[in-house]
Short mmCIF file of C-alpha atoms and ligand atoms in Angstrom, two decimals:
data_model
loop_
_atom_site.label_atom_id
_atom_site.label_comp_id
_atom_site.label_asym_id
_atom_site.label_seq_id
_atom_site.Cartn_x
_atom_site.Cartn_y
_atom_site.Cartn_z
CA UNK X 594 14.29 10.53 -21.56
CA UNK X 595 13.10 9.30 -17.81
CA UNK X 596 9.57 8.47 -17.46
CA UNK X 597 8.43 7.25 -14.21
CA UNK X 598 5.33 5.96 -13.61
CA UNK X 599 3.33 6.53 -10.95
CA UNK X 600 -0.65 5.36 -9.67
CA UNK X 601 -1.60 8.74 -9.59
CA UNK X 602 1.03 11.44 -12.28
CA UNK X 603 3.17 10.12 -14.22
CA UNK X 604 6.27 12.49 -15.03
CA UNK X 605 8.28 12.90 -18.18
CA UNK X 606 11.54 14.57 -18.45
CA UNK X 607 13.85 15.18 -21.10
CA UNK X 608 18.14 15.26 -20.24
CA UNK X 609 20.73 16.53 -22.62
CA UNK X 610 23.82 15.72 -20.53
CA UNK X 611 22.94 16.51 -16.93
CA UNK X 612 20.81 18.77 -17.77
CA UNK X 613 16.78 18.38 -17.82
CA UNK X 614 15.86 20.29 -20.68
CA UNK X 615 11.56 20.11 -20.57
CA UNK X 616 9.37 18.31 -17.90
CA UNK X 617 5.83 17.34 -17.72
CA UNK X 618 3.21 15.79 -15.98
CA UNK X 619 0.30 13.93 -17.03
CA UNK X 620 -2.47 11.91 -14.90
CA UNK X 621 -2.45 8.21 -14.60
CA UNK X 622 -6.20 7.73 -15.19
CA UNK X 623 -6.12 9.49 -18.37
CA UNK X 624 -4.68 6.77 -19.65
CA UNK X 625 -6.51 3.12 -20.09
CA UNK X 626 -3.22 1.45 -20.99
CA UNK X 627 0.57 1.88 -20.89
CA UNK X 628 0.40 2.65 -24.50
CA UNK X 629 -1.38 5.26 -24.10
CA UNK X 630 1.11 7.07 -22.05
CA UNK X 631 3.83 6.29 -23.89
CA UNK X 632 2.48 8.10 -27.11
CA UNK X 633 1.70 10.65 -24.87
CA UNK X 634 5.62 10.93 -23.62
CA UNK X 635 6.86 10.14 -27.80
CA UNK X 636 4.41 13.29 -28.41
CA UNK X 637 5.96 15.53 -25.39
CA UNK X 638 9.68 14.69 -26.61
CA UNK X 639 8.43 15.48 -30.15
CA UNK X 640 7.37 18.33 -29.25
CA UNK X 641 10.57 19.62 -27.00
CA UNK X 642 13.22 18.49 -29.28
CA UNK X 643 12.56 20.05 -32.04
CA UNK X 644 11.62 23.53 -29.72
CA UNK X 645 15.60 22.86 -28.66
CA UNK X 646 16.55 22.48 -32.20
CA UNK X 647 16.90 18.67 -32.47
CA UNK X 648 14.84 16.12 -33.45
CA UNK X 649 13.05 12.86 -32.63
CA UNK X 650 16.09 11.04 -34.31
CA UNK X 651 18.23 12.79 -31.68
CA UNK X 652 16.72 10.93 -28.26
CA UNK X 653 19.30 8.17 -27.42
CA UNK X 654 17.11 5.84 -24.90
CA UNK X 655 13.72 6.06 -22.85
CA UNK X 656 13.68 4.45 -19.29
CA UNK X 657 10.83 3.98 -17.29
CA UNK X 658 10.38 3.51 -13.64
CA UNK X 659 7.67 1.45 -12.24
CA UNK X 660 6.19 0.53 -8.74
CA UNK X 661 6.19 -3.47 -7.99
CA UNK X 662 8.72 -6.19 -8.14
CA UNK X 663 9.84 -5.96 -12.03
CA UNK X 664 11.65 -8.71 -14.71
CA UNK X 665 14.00 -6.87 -16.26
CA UNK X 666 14.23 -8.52 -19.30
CA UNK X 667 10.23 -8.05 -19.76
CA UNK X 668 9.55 -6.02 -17.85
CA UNK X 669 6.67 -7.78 -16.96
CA UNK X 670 4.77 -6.38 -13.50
CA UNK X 671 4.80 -9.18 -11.15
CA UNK X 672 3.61 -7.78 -8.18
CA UNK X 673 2.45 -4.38 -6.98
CA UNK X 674 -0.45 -2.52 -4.89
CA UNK X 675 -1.30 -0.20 -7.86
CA UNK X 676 -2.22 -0.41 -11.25
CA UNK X 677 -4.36 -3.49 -10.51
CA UNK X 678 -5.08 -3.06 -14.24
CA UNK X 679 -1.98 -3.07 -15.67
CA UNK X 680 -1.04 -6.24 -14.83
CA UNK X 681 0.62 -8.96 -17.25
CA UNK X 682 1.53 -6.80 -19.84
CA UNK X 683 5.22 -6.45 -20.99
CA UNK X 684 5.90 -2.99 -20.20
CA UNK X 685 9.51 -3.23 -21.68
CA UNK X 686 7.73 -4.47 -25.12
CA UNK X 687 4.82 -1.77 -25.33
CA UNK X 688 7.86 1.17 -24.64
CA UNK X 689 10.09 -0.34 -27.65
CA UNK X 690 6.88 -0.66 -29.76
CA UNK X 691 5.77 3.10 -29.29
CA UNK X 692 9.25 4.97 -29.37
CA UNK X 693 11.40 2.32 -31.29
CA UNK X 694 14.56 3.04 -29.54
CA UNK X 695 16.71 1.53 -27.14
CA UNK X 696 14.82 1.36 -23.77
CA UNK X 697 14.91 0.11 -20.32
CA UNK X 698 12.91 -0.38 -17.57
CA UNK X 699 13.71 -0.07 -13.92
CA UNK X 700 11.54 -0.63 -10.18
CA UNK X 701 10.85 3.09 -8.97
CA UNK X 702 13.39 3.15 -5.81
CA UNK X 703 16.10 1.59 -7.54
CA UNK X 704 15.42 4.62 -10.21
CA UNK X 705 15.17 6.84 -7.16
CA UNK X 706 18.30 5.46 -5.51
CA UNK X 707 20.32 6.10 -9.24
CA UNK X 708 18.72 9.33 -9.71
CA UNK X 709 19.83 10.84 -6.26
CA UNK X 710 23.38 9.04 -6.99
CA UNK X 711 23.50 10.54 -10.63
CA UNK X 712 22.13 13.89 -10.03
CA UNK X 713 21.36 14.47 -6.51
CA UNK X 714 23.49 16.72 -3.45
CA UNK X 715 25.03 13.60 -2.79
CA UNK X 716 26.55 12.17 -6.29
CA UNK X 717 28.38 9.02 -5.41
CA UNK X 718 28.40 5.27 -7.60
CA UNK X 719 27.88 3.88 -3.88
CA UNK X 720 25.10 4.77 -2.45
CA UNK X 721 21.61 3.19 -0.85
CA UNK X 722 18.46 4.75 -0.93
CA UNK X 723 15.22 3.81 1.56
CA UNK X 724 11.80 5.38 0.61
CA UNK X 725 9.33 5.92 3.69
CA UNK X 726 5.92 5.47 2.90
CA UNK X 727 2.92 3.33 3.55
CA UNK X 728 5.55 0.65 2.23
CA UNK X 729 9.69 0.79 2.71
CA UNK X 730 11.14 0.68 -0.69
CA UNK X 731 14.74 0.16 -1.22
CA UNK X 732 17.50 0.81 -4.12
CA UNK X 733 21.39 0.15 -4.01
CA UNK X 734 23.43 1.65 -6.37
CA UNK X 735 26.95 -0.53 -6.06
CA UNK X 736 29.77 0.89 -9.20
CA UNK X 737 26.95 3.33 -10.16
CA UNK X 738 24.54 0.85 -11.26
CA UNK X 739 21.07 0.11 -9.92
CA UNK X 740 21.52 -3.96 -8.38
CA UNK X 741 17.98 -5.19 -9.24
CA UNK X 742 19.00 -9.08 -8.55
CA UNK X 743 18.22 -12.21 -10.01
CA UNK X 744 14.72 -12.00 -9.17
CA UNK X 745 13.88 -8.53 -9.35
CA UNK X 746 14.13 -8.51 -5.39
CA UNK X 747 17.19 -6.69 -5.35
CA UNK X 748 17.17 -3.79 -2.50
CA UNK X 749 14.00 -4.55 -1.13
CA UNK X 750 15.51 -3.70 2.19
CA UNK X 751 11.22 -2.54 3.62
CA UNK X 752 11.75 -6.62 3.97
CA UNK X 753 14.83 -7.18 5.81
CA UNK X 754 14.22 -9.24 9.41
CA UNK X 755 14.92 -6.73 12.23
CA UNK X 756 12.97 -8.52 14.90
CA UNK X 757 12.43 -12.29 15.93
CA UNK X 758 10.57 -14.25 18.07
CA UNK X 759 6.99 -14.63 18.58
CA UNK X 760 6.21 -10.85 19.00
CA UNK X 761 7.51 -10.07 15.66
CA UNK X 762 4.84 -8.05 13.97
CA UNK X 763 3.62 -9.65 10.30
CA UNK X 764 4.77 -7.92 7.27
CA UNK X 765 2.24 -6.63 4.60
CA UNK X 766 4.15 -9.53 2.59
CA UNK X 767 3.13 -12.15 4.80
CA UNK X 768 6.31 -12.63 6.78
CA UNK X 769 7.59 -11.71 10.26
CA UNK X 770 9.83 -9.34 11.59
CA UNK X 771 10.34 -7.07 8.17
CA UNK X 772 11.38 -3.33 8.51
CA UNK X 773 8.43 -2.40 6.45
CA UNK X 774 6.28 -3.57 9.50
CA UNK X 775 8.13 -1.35 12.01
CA UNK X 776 9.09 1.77 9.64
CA UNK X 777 6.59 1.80 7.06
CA UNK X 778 3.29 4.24 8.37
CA UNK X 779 1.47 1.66 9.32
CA UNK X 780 3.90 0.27 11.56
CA UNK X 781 4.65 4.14 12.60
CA UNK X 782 1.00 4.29 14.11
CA UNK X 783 1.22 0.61 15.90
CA UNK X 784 4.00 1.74 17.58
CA UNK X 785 2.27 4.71 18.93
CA UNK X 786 -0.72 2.61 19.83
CA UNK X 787 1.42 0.16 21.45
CA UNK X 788 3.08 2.87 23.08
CA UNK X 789 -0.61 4.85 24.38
CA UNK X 790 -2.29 1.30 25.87
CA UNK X 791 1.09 0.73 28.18
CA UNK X 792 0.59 4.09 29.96
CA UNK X 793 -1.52 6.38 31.28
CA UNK X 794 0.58 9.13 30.32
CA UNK X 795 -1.11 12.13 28.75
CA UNK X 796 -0.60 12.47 25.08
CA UNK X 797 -2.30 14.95 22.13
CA UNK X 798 -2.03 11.45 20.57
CA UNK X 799 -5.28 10.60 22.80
CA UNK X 800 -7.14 12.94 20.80
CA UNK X 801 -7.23 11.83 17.31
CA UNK X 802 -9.59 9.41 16.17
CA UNK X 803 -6.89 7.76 14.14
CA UNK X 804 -3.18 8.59 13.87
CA UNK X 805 -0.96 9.18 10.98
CA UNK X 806 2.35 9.68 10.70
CA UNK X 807 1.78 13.43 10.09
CA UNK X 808 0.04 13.72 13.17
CA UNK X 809 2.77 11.70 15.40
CA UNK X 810 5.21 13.83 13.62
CA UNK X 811 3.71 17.15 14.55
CA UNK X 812 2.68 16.48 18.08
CA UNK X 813 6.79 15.43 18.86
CA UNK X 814 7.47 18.85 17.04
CA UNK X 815 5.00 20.10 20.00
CA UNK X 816 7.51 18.16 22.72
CA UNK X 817 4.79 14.71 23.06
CA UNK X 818 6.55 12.03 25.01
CA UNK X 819 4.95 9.39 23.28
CA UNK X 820 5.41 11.03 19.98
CA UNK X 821 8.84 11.30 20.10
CA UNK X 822 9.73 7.40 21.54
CA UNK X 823 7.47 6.50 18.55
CA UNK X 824 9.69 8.61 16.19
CA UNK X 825 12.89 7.26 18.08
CA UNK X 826 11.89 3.79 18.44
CA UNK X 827 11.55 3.78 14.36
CA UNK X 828 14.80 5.29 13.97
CA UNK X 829 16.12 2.83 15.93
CA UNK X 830 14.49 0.04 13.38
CA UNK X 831 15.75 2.07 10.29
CA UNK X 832 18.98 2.17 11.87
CA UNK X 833 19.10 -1.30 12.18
CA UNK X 834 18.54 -2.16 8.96
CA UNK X 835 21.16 0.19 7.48
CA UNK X 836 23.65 -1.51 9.85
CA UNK X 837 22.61 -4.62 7.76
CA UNK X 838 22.96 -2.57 4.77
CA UNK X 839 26.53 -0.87 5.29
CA UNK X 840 27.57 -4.81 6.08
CA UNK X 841 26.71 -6.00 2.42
CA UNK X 842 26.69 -3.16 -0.14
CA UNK X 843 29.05 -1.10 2.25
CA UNK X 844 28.02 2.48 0.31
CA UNK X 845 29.36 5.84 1.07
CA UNK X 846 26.06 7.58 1.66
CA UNK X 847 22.40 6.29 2.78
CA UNK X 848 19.41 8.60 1.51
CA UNK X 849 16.22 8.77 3.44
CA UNK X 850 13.23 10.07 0.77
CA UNK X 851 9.62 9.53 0.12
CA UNK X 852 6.71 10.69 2.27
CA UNK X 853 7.69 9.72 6.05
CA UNK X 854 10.69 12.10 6.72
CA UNK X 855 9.30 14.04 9.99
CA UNK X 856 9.95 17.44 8.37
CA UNK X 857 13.61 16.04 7.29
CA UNK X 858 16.71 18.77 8.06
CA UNK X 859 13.99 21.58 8.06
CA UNK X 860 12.37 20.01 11.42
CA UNK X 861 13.88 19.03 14.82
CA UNK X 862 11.47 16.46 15.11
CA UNK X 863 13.72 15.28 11.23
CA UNK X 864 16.73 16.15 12.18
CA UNK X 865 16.47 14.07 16.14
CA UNK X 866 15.15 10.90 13.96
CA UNK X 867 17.75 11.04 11.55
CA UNK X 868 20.69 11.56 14.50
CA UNK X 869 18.87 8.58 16.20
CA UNK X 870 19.57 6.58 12.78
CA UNK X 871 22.70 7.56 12.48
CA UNK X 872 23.82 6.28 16.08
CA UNK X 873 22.23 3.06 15.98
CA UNK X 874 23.50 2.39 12.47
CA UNK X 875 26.97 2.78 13.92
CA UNK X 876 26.38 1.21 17.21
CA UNK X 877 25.84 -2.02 15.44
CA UNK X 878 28.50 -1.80 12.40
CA UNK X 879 32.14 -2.37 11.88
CA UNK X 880 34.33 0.52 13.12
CA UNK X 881 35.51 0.92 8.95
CA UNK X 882 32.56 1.37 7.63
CA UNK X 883 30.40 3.14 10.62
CA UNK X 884 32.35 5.26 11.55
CA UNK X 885 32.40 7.20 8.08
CA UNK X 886 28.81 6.10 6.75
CA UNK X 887 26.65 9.11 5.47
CA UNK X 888 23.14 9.22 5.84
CA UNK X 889 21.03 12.19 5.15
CA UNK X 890 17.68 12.84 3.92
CA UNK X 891 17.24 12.35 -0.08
CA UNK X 892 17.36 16.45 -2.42
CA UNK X 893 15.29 15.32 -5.47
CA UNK X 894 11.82 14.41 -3.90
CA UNK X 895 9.53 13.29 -6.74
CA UNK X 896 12.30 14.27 -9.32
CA UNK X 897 14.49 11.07 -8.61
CA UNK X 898 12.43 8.35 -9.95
CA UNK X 899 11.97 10.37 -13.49
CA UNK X 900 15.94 11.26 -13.21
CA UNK X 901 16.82 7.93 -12.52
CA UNK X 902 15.26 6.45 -15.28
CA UNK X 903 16.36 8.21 -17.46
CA UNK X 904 19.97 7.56 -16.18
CA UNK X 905 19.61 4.00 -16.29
CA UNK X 906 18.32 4.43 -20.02
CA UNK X 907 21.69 5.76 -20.94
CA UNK X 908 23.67 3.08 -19.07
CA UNK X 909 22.06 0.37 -20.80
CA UNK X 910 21.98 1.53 -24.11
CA UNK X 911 25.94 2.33 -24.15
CA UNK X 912 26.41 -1.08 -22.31
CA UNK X 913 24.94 -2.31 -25.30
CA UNK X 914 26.54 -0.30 -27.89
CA UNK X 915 29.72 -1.79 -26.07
CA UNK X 916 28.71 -5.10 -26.15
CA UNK X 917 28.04 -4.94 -29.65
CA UNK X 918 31.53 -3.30 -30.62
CA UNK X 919 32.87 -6.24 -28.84
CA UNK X 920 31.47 -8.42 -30.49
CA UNK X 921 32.23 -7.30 -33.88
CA UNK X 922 35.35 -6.81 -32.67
CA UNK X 923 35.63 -10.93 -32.08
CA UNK X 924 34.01 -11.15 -35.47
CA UNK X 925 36.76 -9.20 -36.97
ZN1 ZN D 1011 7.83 -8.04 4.33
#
């Protein structure tokens, strides 16, 4: 069972194999306390396992995906924007309490980044995943495993140094020079305001009283100069970053998801951004691994988290059954 865990829905799904067997959705701010979802998601897989003829004894693992820098052993949320609330408690103790099975808990893009790998157009054990959003979340999947670090920091490629020097924007983190500062929306619309004060240039940009993404991204679908060097000029961040990327984790395939996708392959505006990626990525990397690095937008949208919790469920309860065998095995 995947649950992930959002400020807003949380989603609950329920996999037999590949194949999700029941879904649901239920609103954060129904519930006053993780445990309070979490007998809501025992209730739902109650429910749909014994409609499918099994039973509660029949779930192997829960996973849950969660926003915010996470201890895996705790689970423990360190840091995050939402859930202000929610703080301090041990996630990965209150899960194990309500369902008393095997359970793990995962940070929502590395959950992303294993669901697209696991279930996604592009199935591959190497693969990274970047989600666009107010923030830049990262998730590298390296052997088909989620690599969350030794400090929970693992992936966090929204805070990768792209630029130096004393221009270097500030990070929402309190550094200098991150990704997240150039390709997160924020960023998006400084770039576009940078871009409007240099020149007189007409723009539709002109007109709005404050700029979003979505706007920036629908005025370059309308052929805006500025618009589309504000899209370009992020691609060419984002493509920096992944040149980074295909440097240390070297994966097959890099997914674009979350909100800030321009219209992704649907668009022209999507499709120019992610071609602009795509060159810059290989202008700056090794011939080997440039020259055949995928990147593409993300298929699952808000599926992959839930998916990829799940997924990472399994994997650690049958890394533990192994572990175990082993060690009887030694006993023996
Ligand atoms: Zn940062």
């Amino acid at each position: 069972m995947g649950i992930d865990l959002g400020g807003t829905s949380i989603k609950l799904g329920l996999l037999r194999g590949d194949e999700l067997i029941a879904r649901e959705q239920i609103s954060t701010a129904n519930c006053n306390e993780p445990s309070d979802a979490f007998r809501q998601a025992r209730e739902f897989a109650t429910q749909t396992l014994s409609a499918n003829g099994a039973s509660f004894d029949d779930l192997e693992a829960v996973g849950l995906a969660m926003a915010g820098v996470i201890d895996e052993a705790t689970a423990t949320l360190m840091e995050t924007a939402n859930l202000q609330s929610w703080h301090g408690i041990g996630f990965h103790q209150e899960l194990a309490r309500v369902f008393e099975k095997p359970v793990a808990v995962i940070n929502d893009a590395n959950a992303a980044a294993l669901g697209e790998s696991s279930y996604g157009e592009h199935r591959t054990d190497s693969l990274s995943f970047l989600t666009l959003g107010t923030g830049i979340g990262g998730g590298i999947i390296v052997g088909g495993r989620a690599i969350n670090g030794s400090h929970g920091c693992g992936g966090e490629i929204g805070h990768v140094t792209i630029e130096h020097g004393p221009d270097a924007r500030s990070c929402g983190c309190g550094r200098f020079g991150h990704l997240e500062a150039y390709a997160g929306a924020a960023g998006i619309v400084q770039t576009a305001t940078e871009l409007l004060d240099q020149t007189d240039q007409p723009s539709a940009l002109r007109d709005f009283d404050t700029l979003t993404p979505e706007s920036i991204s629908i005025a370059a679908d309308n052929g805006d100069e500025i618009a589309i060097e504000t899209i370009r000029r992020t691609a060419v961040h984002l493509g920096r970053a992944i040149a980074m990327l295909s440097h240390i984790a070297d994966p097959s395939v890099v997914l674009l998801g979350g909100a800030v996708t321009f219209g992704g392959n649907q668009s022209k505006t999507g499709r120019a951004f992610l071609k602009t990626i795509h060159e810059e990525a290989v202008r700056l990397s090794l011939v080997q691994t440039g020259s055949k690095l995928k990147i593409d937008f993300a298929s699952l949208g808000n599926d992959a988290g839930m998916l990829g919790a799940a997924q990472h469920a399994r994997q650690t309860a049958r890394q533990a059954d192994l572990n175990r065998s082993e060690e009887r095995h030694h006993e023996n």
